[in-house]
């Protein structure tokens, strides 16, 4: 479906209402859309393409506005294949179109299209493109929102910001405009899920992105997924939410959660002794114990990421740490965990692989791993419990 969103901008993207998983890790309960836009001046520019599997629908949408052969420029604000997947086939229908993208994107596009000689005009922050008839586009670098290649395109004359994934959502309805959203609560949860999954690791860049567009009088935010946002519609809400969600988290007290699994209580008993040791050094610290299998994994992942330091404990079962502990570690945001102090402990019977295996993984994630961890043999003895208290003390002193 094609829709005009301002005097010279047409939405020509494709809807994918049935999508339920995006990029392997994101649930998309409300489907998504691959938004793309045609801007008609004396020259014609296309902003973004779409997922390769939606090429036919996309081409049909373009044809409803113009002959694809009339496209002079194809602007890619980002090269992830949900934006660039249809590029190669589209260039066959628009052979004279010049591709415009950021410097990083120009490199990626050659590897994505497997056309080493692909001609791409790399544009830097603030560069402009004149479409004639008083219509000029300005490119705004927006690195890490959410790839190194990301940029925004600003069409001042009509107040249209092509914001790429920024301010987008995996939310699909027949009329993709914020003033016609049928289920506002569902949309709001999709906006938040999208932010968490895509921008959660890049919060400082989100704040920079917001700064960069703060001075623009945006009438329409033509994003790459979900309903287009308008001034007077959901735009201000989305901007306010992004600002709130991107604030750095501040813990009132030093927060040192201890996550563990235990079959017979031995690792749990060790965790309690470590806690006692930490509190003897840092009585004001917030040191909560979490038996991993009793809790919601995503919630534990968030607690781990929000910690000042953390500990994980696992018994050794069949020569390894247990799956729920590995599952918790899979919730770690590898971009933001670097340098975080972490310690590992666990009870074992004979071979004791769990503790060194977890230490290795946390070191690989660039955590600051405390020593070699603490192992106790079967039921922790009085001496082993005293060693666990000392382990907690020393870990706390190292912070
Ligand atoms: C099914 C099973 C497999 C085990 N495999 C190992 C193993 O490969 N190596 C080892 O050192 N201990 C092994 N153990 C022993 C446990 O690590 C030991 O009993 C430990 O004290 C359990 O601690 P927990 O009560 O905190 O779970 C195994 C225990 C069970 C129940
Ligand atoms: Fe993306
Ligand atoms: Fe995207």
CSV table of C-alpha atoms and ligand atoms in Angstrom, one decimal:
chain,number,residue,atom,x,y,z
A,1,UNK,CA,0.0,0.0,0.0
A,2,UNK,CA,1.2,3.5,-0.8
A,3,UNK,CA,0.5,6.5,1.2
A,4,UNK,CA,1.4,10.2,0.9
A,5,UNK,CA,2.9,11.5,4.2
A,6,UNK,CA,3.7,15.0,3.2
A,7,UNK,CA,3.5,17.2,0.1
A,8,UNK,CA,6.3,15.3,-1.8
A,9,UNK,CA,6.9,12.2,0.3
A,10,UNK,CA,5.2,8.8,-0.3
A,11,UNK,CA,5.4,5.8,2.0
A,12,UNK,CA,6.1,2.8,-0.3
A,13,UNK,CA,7.4,0.1,2.1
A,14,UNK,CA,6.1,-3.4,2.8
A,15,UNK,CA,4.0,-4.7,5.6
A,16,UNK,CA,4.9,-8.0,7.3
A,17,UNK,CA,2.0,-8.5,9.8
A,18,UNK,CA,2.7,-12.2,10.4
A,19,UNK,CA,6.3,-11.9,11.5
A,20,UNK,CA,6.8,-13.3,15.0
A,21,UNK,CA,10.5,-13.3,15.5
A,22,UNK,CA,12.9,-10.6,14.2
A,23,UNK,CA,16.7,-10.9,14.1
A,24,UNK,CA,16.6,-14.3,16.0
A,25,UNK,CA,16.2,-12.6,19.4
A,26,UNK,CA,13.2,-10.3,19.2
A,27,UNK,CA,9.6,-11.5,19.6
A,28,UNK,CA,7.4,-9.5,17.3
A,29,UNK,CA,3.9,-10.2,18.5
A,30,UNK,CA,2.4,-7.5,16.3
A,31,UNK,CA,4.4,-8.1,13.1
A,32,UNK,CA,6.4,-5.4,11.6
A,33,UNK,CA,6.8,-3.2,8.5
A,34,UNK,CA,9.8,-2.4,6.3
A,35,UNK,CA,9.2,1.3,5.7
A,36,UNK,CA,10.6,3.0,2.6
A,37,UNK,CA,9.9,6.4,1.2
A,38,UNK,CA,9.9,8.2,-2.2
A,39,UNK,CA,10.7,11.9,-2.3
A,40,UNK,CA,9.6,13.6,-5.4
A,41,UNK,CA,11.5,16.8,-6.4
A,42,UNK,CA,12.9,17.6,-9.8
A,43,UNK,CA,15.0,14.5,-8.9
A,44,UNK,CA,13.5,11.5,-7.2
A,45,UNK,CA,15.0,9.9,-4.1
A,46,UNK,CA,14.1,6.6,-2.5
A,47,UNK,CA,14.9,6.3,1.2
A,48,UNK,CA,15.6,2.7,2.2
A,49,UNK,CA,14.7,-0.5,0.4
A,50,UNK,CA,13.2,-3.5,2.2
A,51,UNK,CA,13.6,-7.1,3.2
A,52,UNK,CA,14.4,-9.1,0.1
A,53,UNK,CA,11.4,-11.4,0.5
A,54,UNK,CA,9.1,-8.4,0.1
A,55,UNK,CA,10.6,-7.1,-3.2
A,56,UNK,CA,7.6,-7.6,-5.4
A,57,UNK,CA,5.2,-5.8,-3.1
A,58,UNK,CA,7.8,-3.0,-2.7
A,59,UNK,CA,8.2,-2.6,-6.4
A,60,UNK,CA,4.5,-2.5,-6.9
A,61,UNK,CA,4.3,0.3,-4.3
A,62,UNK,CA,7.0,2.2,-6.0
A,63,UNK,CA,5.2,1.8,-9.3
A,64,UNK,CA,2.1,3.3,-7.9
A,65,UNK,CA,4.1,6.6,-7.5
A,66,UNK,CA,6.6,6.5,-10.3
A,67,UNK,CA,8.4,4.3,-12.7
A,68,UNK,CA,11.4,2.8,-10.8
A,69,UNK,CA,13.6,4.0,-13.7
A,70,UNK,CA,12.9,7.5,-12.6
A,71,UNK,CA,14.7,7.0,-9.2
A,72,UNK,CA,17.8,9.2,-9.2
A,73,UNK,CA,19.1,8.4,-5.7
A,74,UNK,CA,18.7,5.5,-3.3
A,75,UNK,CA,19.5,6.6,0.2
A,76,UNK,CA,20.3,3.9,2.7
A,77,UNK,CA,20.3,5.2,6.3
A,78,UNK,CA,21.4,1.8,7.5
A,79,UNK,CA,22.5,-1.4,5.7
A,80,UNK,CA,21.0,-4.2,7.8
A,81,UNK,CA,19.3,-6.5,5.3
A,82,UNK,CA,15.8,-5.5,6.5
A,83,UNK,CA,16.7,-2.2,4.8
A,84,UNK,CA,19.1,-3.2,2.1
A,85,UNK,CA,17.9,-6.7,1.2
A,86,UNK,CA,16.1,-5.6,-1.9
A,87,UNK,CA,18.8,-3.2,-3.1
A,88,UNK,CA,20.5,-5.5,-5.5
A,89,UNK,CA,17.3,-6.4,-7.4
A,90,UNK,CA,16.1,-2.8,-7.2
A,91,UNK,CA,19.2,-1.5,-8.9
A,92,UNK,CA,18.3,-3.7,-11.8
A,93,UNK,CA,15.1,-1.8,-12.2
A,94,UNK,CA,16.7,1.6,-11.4
A,95,UNK,CA,20.1,1.2,-13.2
A,96,UNK,CA,21.0,4.9,-13.2
A,97,UNK,CA,20.2,5.5,-9.5
A,98,UNK,CA,23.1,6.7,-7.4
A,99,UNK,CA,23.3,5.0,-4.0
A,100,UNK,CA,24.0,7.3,-1.1
A,101,UNK,CA,25.0,6.1,2.4
A,102,UNK,CA,27.4,6.8,5.2
A,103,UNK,CA,31.1,5.9,4.9
A,104,UNK,CA,30.7,2.7,7.0
A,105,UNK,CA,27.6,1.8,5.1
A,106,UNK,CA,29.4,2.1,1.7
A,107,UNK,CA,31.8,-0.6,2.9
A,108,UNK,CA,29.1,-2.9,4.2
A,109,UNK,CA,27.0,-2.6,1.1
A,110,UNK,CA,29.6,-4.1,-1.1
A,111,UNK,CA,29.7,-7.2,1.2
A,112,UNK,CA,26.0,-7.3,1.4
A,113,UNK,CA,25.3,-7.1,-2.3
A,114,UNK,CA,28.5,-9.0,-3.2
A,115,UNK,CA,29.1,-6.4,-5.8
A,116,UNK,CA,32.6,-5.3,-5.1
A,117,UNK,CA,32.3,-2.5,-7.7
A,118,UNK,CA,29.0,-1.2,-6.4
A,119,UNK,CA,29.0,2.6,-6.8
A,120,UNK,CA,28.1,4.2,-3.5
A,121,UNK,CA,28.5,7.9,-2.7
A,122,UNK,CA,29.6,8.1,0.9
A,123,UNK,CA,28.2,11.1,2.7
A,124,UNK,CA,29.4,12.6,5.9
A,125,UNK,CA,27.6,14.4,8.7
A,126,UNK,CA,25.9,17.6,7.5
A,127,UNK,CA,26.3,16.9,3.8
A,128,UNK,CA,23.4,17.8,1.6
A,129,UNK,CA,21.7,16.5,-1.5
A,130,UNK,CA,19.7,18.9,-3.7
A,131,UNK,CA,16.6,17.4,-5.3
A,132,UNK,CA,15.7,20.6,-7.1
A,133,UNK,CA,12.5,22.6,-6.7
A,134,UNK,CA,13.8,23.9,-3.3
A,135,UNK,CA,14.0,20.4,-1.9
A,136,UNK,CA,17.2,19.6,-0.1
A,137,UNK,CA,18.1,16.6,2.1
A,138,UNK,CA,20.6,16.8,4.9
A,139,UNK,CA,22.4,13.7,6.3
A,140,UNK,CA,22.9,13.4,10.0
A,141,UNK,CA,25.4,10.9,11.3
A,142,UNK,CA,23.8,8.7,14.0
A,143,UNK,CA,26.5,6.1,14.7
A,144,UNK,CA,25.5,3.0,16.8
A,145,UNK,CA,21.8,3.7,16.4
A,146,UNK,CA,22.1,0.8,16.1
A,147,UNK,CA,25.0,-0.1,13.7
A,148,UNK,CA,28.2,1.9,13.1
A,149,UNK,CA,26.7,2.8,9.7
A,150,UNK,CA,23.4,4.5,10.9
A,151,UNK,CA,22.4,8.0,9.8
A,152,UNK,CA,19.3,10.1,9.6
A,153,UNK,CA,18.1,12.1,6.6
A,154,UNK,CA,16.4,15.4,7.2
A,155,UNK,CA,14.1,17.0,4.7
A,156,UNK,CA,13.7,20.5,6.1
A,157,UNK,CA,11.3,21.9,3.5
A,158,UNK,CA,8.6,19.6,4.7
A,159,UNK,CA,9.8,18.8,8.2
A,160,UNK,CA,10.3,15.1,7.5
A,161,UNK,CA,12.9,13.2,9.5
A,162,UNK,CA,13.9,9.8,8.1
A,163,UNK,CA,15.0,8.4,11.3
A,164,UNK,CA,15.8,4.8,10.3
A,165,UNK,CA,15.4,2.3,13.1
A,166,UNK,CA,15.4,5.2,15.7
A,167,UNK,CA,11.9,5.7,17.1
A,168,UNK,CA,10.6,2.7,15.2
A,169,UNK,CA,8.6,-0.3,16.4
A,170,UNK,CA,7.7,-3.8,15.3
A,171,UNK,CA,4.0,-3.0,15.1
A,172,UNK,CA,1.9,-3.5,12.1
A,173,UNK,CA,-1.6,-2.3,11.3
A,174,UNK,CA,-3.2,-1.6,7.9
A,175,UNK,CA,-2.9,2.1,8.3
A,176,UNK,CA,0.6,2.8,9.4
A,177,UNK,CA,0.2,6.2,10.9
A,178,UNK,CA,0.3,7.1,14.6
A,179,UNK,CA,-3.1,8.8,14.5
A,180,UNK,CA,-4.8,5.6,13.4
A,181,UNK,CA,-3.4,3.1,15.9
A,182,UNK,CA,-6.1,0.7,17.0
A,183,UNK,CA,-4.4,-0.7,20.1
A,184,UNK,CA,-2.4,2.1,21.7
A,185,UNK,CA,-1.2,0.0,24.7
A,186,UNK,CA,0.1,-2.7,22.4
A,187,UNK,CA,1.8,-0.1,20.3
A,188,UNK,CA,3.4,1.4,23.4
A,189,UNK,CA,4.7,-2.0,24.5
A,190,UNK,CA,6.1,-2.6,21.0
A,191,UNK,CA,7.9,0.7,21.1
A,192,UNK,CA,9.5,-0.3,24.4
A,193,UNK,CA,10.4,-3.8,23.3
A,194,UNK,CA,12.0,-2.3,20.2
A,195,UNK,CA,14.0,0.2,22.2
A,196,UNK,CA,15.2,-2.5,24.7
A,197,UNK,CA,16.3,-4.9,22.1
A,198,UNK,CA,17.7,-2.6,19.5
A,199,UNK,CA,18.9,0.5,21.5
A,200,UNK,CA,19.3,-1.0,25.0
A,201,UNK,CA,23.0,-1.6,24.4
A,202,UNK,CA,23.5,1.9,23.0
A,203,UNK,CA,21.9,4.3,25.5
A,204,UNK,CA,24.6,7.0,25.4
A,205,UNK,CA,24.3,7.1,21.6
A,206,UNK,CA,20.5,7.4,22.0
A,207,UNK,CA,21.0,10.6,24.1
A,208,UNK,CA,23.4,11.9,21.5
A,209,UNK,CA,20.9,11.1,18.7
A,210,UNK,CA,18.2,13.0,20.6
A,211,UNK,CA,20.5,16.0,20.9
A,212,UNK,CA,21.2,15.9,17.2
A,213,UNK,CA,17.6,16.2,16.3
A,214,UNK,CA,16.5,18.5,19.2
A,215,UNK,CA,16.6,21.7,17.1
A,216,UNK,CA,14.6,20.3,14.2
A,217,UNK,CA,11.0,21.2,13.8
A,218,UNK,CA,9.8,17.7,12.9
A,219,UNK,CA,6.3,17.4,11.4
A,220,UNK,CA,6.6,13.8,10.4
A,221,UNK,CA,9.1,11.2,11.7
A,222,UNK,CA,9.4,8.7,8.8
A,223,UNK,CA,10.9,5.8,10.6
A,224,UNK,CA,11.8,2.4,9.2
A,225,UNK,CA,9.5,0.2,11.2
A,226,UNK,CA,6.0,0.6,12.5
A,227,UNK,CA,3.6,3.6,12.2
A,228,UNK,CA,5.0,6.9,11.0
A,229,UNK,CA,5.0,9.4,13.9
A,230,UNK,CA,3.6,12.9,13.6
A,231,UNK,CA,3.8,16.1,15.5
A,232,UNK,CA,0.5,16.2,17.5
A,233,UNK,CA,0.4,12.4,17.3
A,234,UNK,CA,2.8,10.0,19.0
A,235,UNK,CA,6.1,11.7,18.1
A,236,UNK,CA,6.5,13.6,21.4
A,237,UNK,CA,5.6,10.5,23.4
A,238,UNK,CA,8.3,8.5,21.6
A,239,UNK,CA,10.9,11.2,22.0
A,240,UNK,CA,10.1,11.5,25.7
A,241,UNK,CA,10.2,7.8,26.2
A,242,UNK,CA,13.5,7.4,24.5
A,243,UNK,CA,15.0,10.2,26.7
A,244,UNK,CA,13.7,8.4,29.9
A,245,UNK,CA,14.7,4.9,28.8
A,246,UNK,CA,18.2,6.0,27.8
A,247,UNK,CA,19.0,7.6,31.2
A,248,UNK,CA,22.0,5.9,32.9
A,249,UNK,CA,20.8,3.8,35.8
A,250,UNK,CA,22.0,5.0,39.2
A,251,UNK,CA,21.9,2.6,42.1
A,252,UNK,CA,21.3,4.2,45.5
A,253,UNK,CA,23.4,1.5,47.3
A,254,UNK,CA,26.2,-0.6,45.8
A,255,UNK,CA,24.2,-3.4,44.3
A,256,UNK,CA,25.9,-6.9,44.3
A,257,UNK,CA,23.4,-9.6,43.4
A,258,UNK,CA,24.3,-13.3,43.9
A,259,UNK,CA,22.8,-15.7,41.3
A,260,UNK,CA,23.1,-19.4,41.9
A,261,UNK,CA,21.6,-22.8,41.2
A,262,UNK,CA,21.8,-25.7,43.7
A,263,UNK,CA,20.6,-29.3,43.7
A,264,UNK,CA,21.2,-30.2,47.3
A,265,UNK,CA,21.7,-26.7,48.9
A,266,UNK,CA,25.6,-26.8,49.0
A,267,UNK,CA,26.1,-24.0,46.5
A,268,UNK,CA,23.2,-22.1,48.2
A,269,UNK,CA,24.9,-22.4,51.6
A,270,UNK,CA,28.2,-21.2,50.1
A,271,UNK,CA,26.3,-18.2,48.6
A,272,UNK,CA,25.0,-17.2,52.0
A,273,UNK,CA,28.5,-17.3,53.5
A,274,UNK,CA,29.8,-15.2,50.7
A,275,UNK,CA,27.0,-12.7,51.3
A,276,UNK,CA,28.0,-12.5,54.9
A,277,UNK,CA,31.6,-11.7,53.9
A,278,UNK,CA,30.6,-9.0,51.5
A,279,UNK,CA,28.3,-7.3,54.1
A,280,UNK,CA,31.0,-7.4,56.8
A,281,UNK,CA,33.0,-5.0,54.5
A,282,UNK,CA,30.1,-3.1,52.8
A,283,UNK,CA,27.2,-3.1,55.3
A,284,UNK,CA,25.3,-0.6,53.2
A,285,UNK,CA,25.5,-2.8,50.0
A,286,UNK,CA,22.4,-4.4,48.5
A,287,UNK,CA,23.4,-8.1,48.3
A,288,UNK,CA,20.4,-10.2,47.3
A,289,UNK,CA,20.4,-13.9,46.7
A,290,UNK,CA,18.6,-15.3,43.7
A,291,UNK,CA,18.0,-19.0,43.1
A,292,UNK,CA,17.9,-18.7,39.3
A,293,UNK,CA,15.3,-21.4,38.7
A,294,UNK,CA,12.8,-19.6,40.9
A,295,UNK,CA,12.9,-16.3,39.0
A,296,UNK,CA,12.0,-14.8,35.7
A,297,UNK,CA,15.2,-15.1,33.6
A,298,UNK,CA,14.7,-11.7,31.8
A,299,UNK,CA,14.2,-10.0,35.2
A,300,UNK,CA,17.4,-11.6,36.5
A,301,UNK,CA,19.3,-10.6,33.4
A,302,UNK,CA,18.2,-7.0,34.0
A,303,UNK,CA,19.3,-7.2,37.6
A,304,UNK,CA,22.7,-8.5,36.5
A,305,UNK,CA,23.1,-5.7,34.0
A,306,UNK,CA,21.9,-3.1,36.6
A,307,UNK,CA,24.4,-4.3,39.2
A,308,UNK,CA,27.7,-2.7,40.3
A,309,UNK,CA,29.3,-6.1,40.6
A,310,UNK,CA,27.8,-9.6,40.6
A,311,UNK,CA,28.4,-13.3,41.5
A,312,UNK,CA,27.3,-16.5,39.9
A,313,UNK,CA,27.3,-19.9,41.5
A,314,UNK,CA,26.8,-23.3,40.0
A,315,UNK,CA,27.4,-26.9,41.1
A,316,UNK,CA,29.3,-29.0,38.7
A,317,UNK,CA,26.9,-31.5,37.0
A,318,UNK,CA,28.3,-33.8,34.4
A,319,UNK,CA,31.5,-31.8,34.1
A,320,UNK,CA,29.9,-28.4,33.5
A,321,UNK,CA,27.9,-25.6,35.0
A,322,UNK,CA,24.2,-26.1,34.9
A,323,UNK,CA,22.0,-24.9,31.9
A,324,UNK,CA,20.0,-22.2,33.9
A,325,UNK,CA,23.3,-20.5,34.8
A,326,UNK,CA,24.4,-20.5,31.2
A,327,UNK,CA,21.0,-19.2,30.3
A,328,UNK,CA,21.4,-16.3,32.7
A,329,UNK,CA,24.8,-15.5,31.2
A,330,UNK,CA,23.2,-15.5,27.7
A,331,UNK,CA,21.1,-12.5,28.9
A,332,UNK,CA,24.3,-10.5,29.4
A,333,UNK,CA,24.6,-7.5,27.2
A,334,UNK,CA,28.2,-8.0,26.1
A,335,UNK,CA,28.6,-4.4,25.0
A,336,UNK,CA,27.9,-2.9,28.4
A,337,UNK,CA,29.3,-5.6,30.8
A,338,UNK,CA,32.9,-4.8,30.1
A,339,UNK,CA,35.0,-4.2,33.2
A,340,UNK,CA,32.2,-5.2,35.6
A,341,UNK,CA,33.6,-7.0,38.6
A,342,UNK,CA,32.3,-10.5,38.9
A,343,UNK,CA,33.0,-13.6,41.0
A,344,UNK,CA,32.2,-17.3,40.6
A,345,UNK,CA,31.7,-20.1,43.1
A,346,UNK,CA,30.2,-23.5,43.4
A,347,UNK,CA,30.1,-26.9,45.0
A,348,UNK,CA,31.5,-29.9,43.2
A,349,UNK,CA,32.1,-33.6,43.9
A,350,UNK,CA,35.1,-34.9,42.0
A,351,UNK,CA,36.1,-32.9,38.9
A,352,UNK,CA,34.7,-29.4,39.5
A,353,UNK,CA,34.6,-27.9,36.0
A,354,UNK,CA,31.7,-25.4,36.7
A,355,UNK,CA,33.7,-22.7,38.4
A,356,UNK,CA,36.6,-22.5,35.9
A,357,UNK,CA,34.2,-22.7,33.0
A,358,UNK,CA,32.1,-19.8,34.2
A,359,UNK,CA,35.3,-17.7,35.0
A,360,UNK,CA,36.4,-18.3,31.4
A,361,UNK,CA,33.1,-17.2,29.9
A,362,UNK,CA,33.0,-14.1,32.1
A,363,UNK,CA,36.6,-13.2,31.2
A,364,UNK,CA,35.7,-13.6,27.6
A,365,UNK,CA,32.8,-11.1,28.1
A,366,UNK,CA,35.6,-8.8,29.5
A,367,UNK,CA,34.2,-8.8,33.0
A,368,UNK,CA,36.8,-8.2,35.7
A,369,UNK,CA,36.8,-11.7,37.1
A,370,UNK,CA,37.9,-12.1,40.8
A,371,UNK,CA,40.7,-14.6,41.1
A,372,UNK,CA,40.0,-18.2,40.1
A,373,UNK,CA,36.6,-18.3,41.9
A,374,UNK,CA,35.8,-20.4,44.9
A,375,UNK,CA,35.2,-24.1,44.9
A,376,UNK,CA,33.8,-26.2,47.8
A,377,UNK,CA,33.9,-30.0,47.9
A,378,UNK,CA,30.4,-31.5,48.3
A,379,UNK,CA,28.9,-30.2,51.6
A,380,UNK,CA,30.7,-27.0,52.7
A,381,UNK,CA,32.7,-27.7,55.9
A,382,UNK,CA,33.2,-25.2,58.7
A,383,UNK,CA,36.6,-24.3,57.1
A,384,UNK,CA,35.1,-24.0,53.6
A,385,UNK,CA,32.3,-21.7,55.0
A,386,UNK,CA,35.0,-19.6,56.6
A,387,UNK,CA,36.8,-19.5,53.3
A,388,UNK,CA,33.6,-18.4,51.6
A,389,UNK,CA,33.2,-15.6,54.1
A,390,UNK,CA,36.7,-14.5,53.3
A,391,UNK,CA,36.1,-14.8,49.6
A,392,UNK,CA,33.1,-12.4,49.9
A,393,UNK,CA,35.2,-10.0,52.0
A,394,UNK,CA,38.1,-10.0,49.6
A,395,UNK,CA,35.8,-9.6,46.6
A,396,UNK,CA,34.1,-6.6,48.3
A,397,UNK,CA,37.4,-5.1,49.2
A,398,UNK,CA,38.5,-5.4,45.6
A,399,UNK,CA,35.6,-3.2,44.4
B,1,LIG,C1,23.6,-35.7,38.2
B,1,LIG,C2,24.9,-35.2,38.9
B,1,LIG,C3,26.1,-35.1,38.2
B,1,LIG,C4,27.2,-34.7,38.8
B,1,LIG,N1,28.4,-34.5,38.0
B,1,LIG,C5,29.5,-34.0,38.6
B,1,LIG,C6,30.7,-33.9,37.8
B,1,LIG,O1,30.7,-34.1,36.6
B,1,LIG,N2,31.8,-33.4,38.4
B,1,LIG,C7,31.8,-33.0,39.7
B,1,LIG,O2,32.8,-32.5,40.2
B,1,LIG,N3,30.7,-33.2,40.5
B,1,LIG,C8,29.5,-33.7,40.0
B,1,LIG,N4,28.4,-33.9,40.7
B,1,LIG,C9,28.5,-33.6,42.2
B,1,LIG,C10,27.9,-32.2,42.5
B,1,LIG,O3,28.7,-31.2,42.0
B,1,LIG,C11,27.9,-32.1,44.1
B,1,LIG,O4,27.0,-33.1,44.6
B,1,LIG,C12,27.6,-30.7,44.6
B,1,LIG,O5,27.9,-30.7,46.0
B,1,LIG,C13,26.2,-30.3,44.4
B,1,LIG,O6,26.0,-29.0,44.9
B,1,LIG,P1,24.6,-28.4,45.0
B,1,LIG,O7,23.9,-29.0,46.2
B,1,LIG,O8,24.9,-26.9,45.2
B,1,LIG,O9,23.9,-28.6,43.8
B,1,LIG,C14,27.2,-34.3,40.1
B,1,LIG,C15,26.0,-34.4,40.8
B,1,LIG,C16,24.9,-34.8,40.2
B,1,LIG,C17,23.6,-34.8,41.0
B,2,LIG,FE1,18.6,-2.3,12.1
B,3,LIG,FE1,15.6,-2.1,10.8
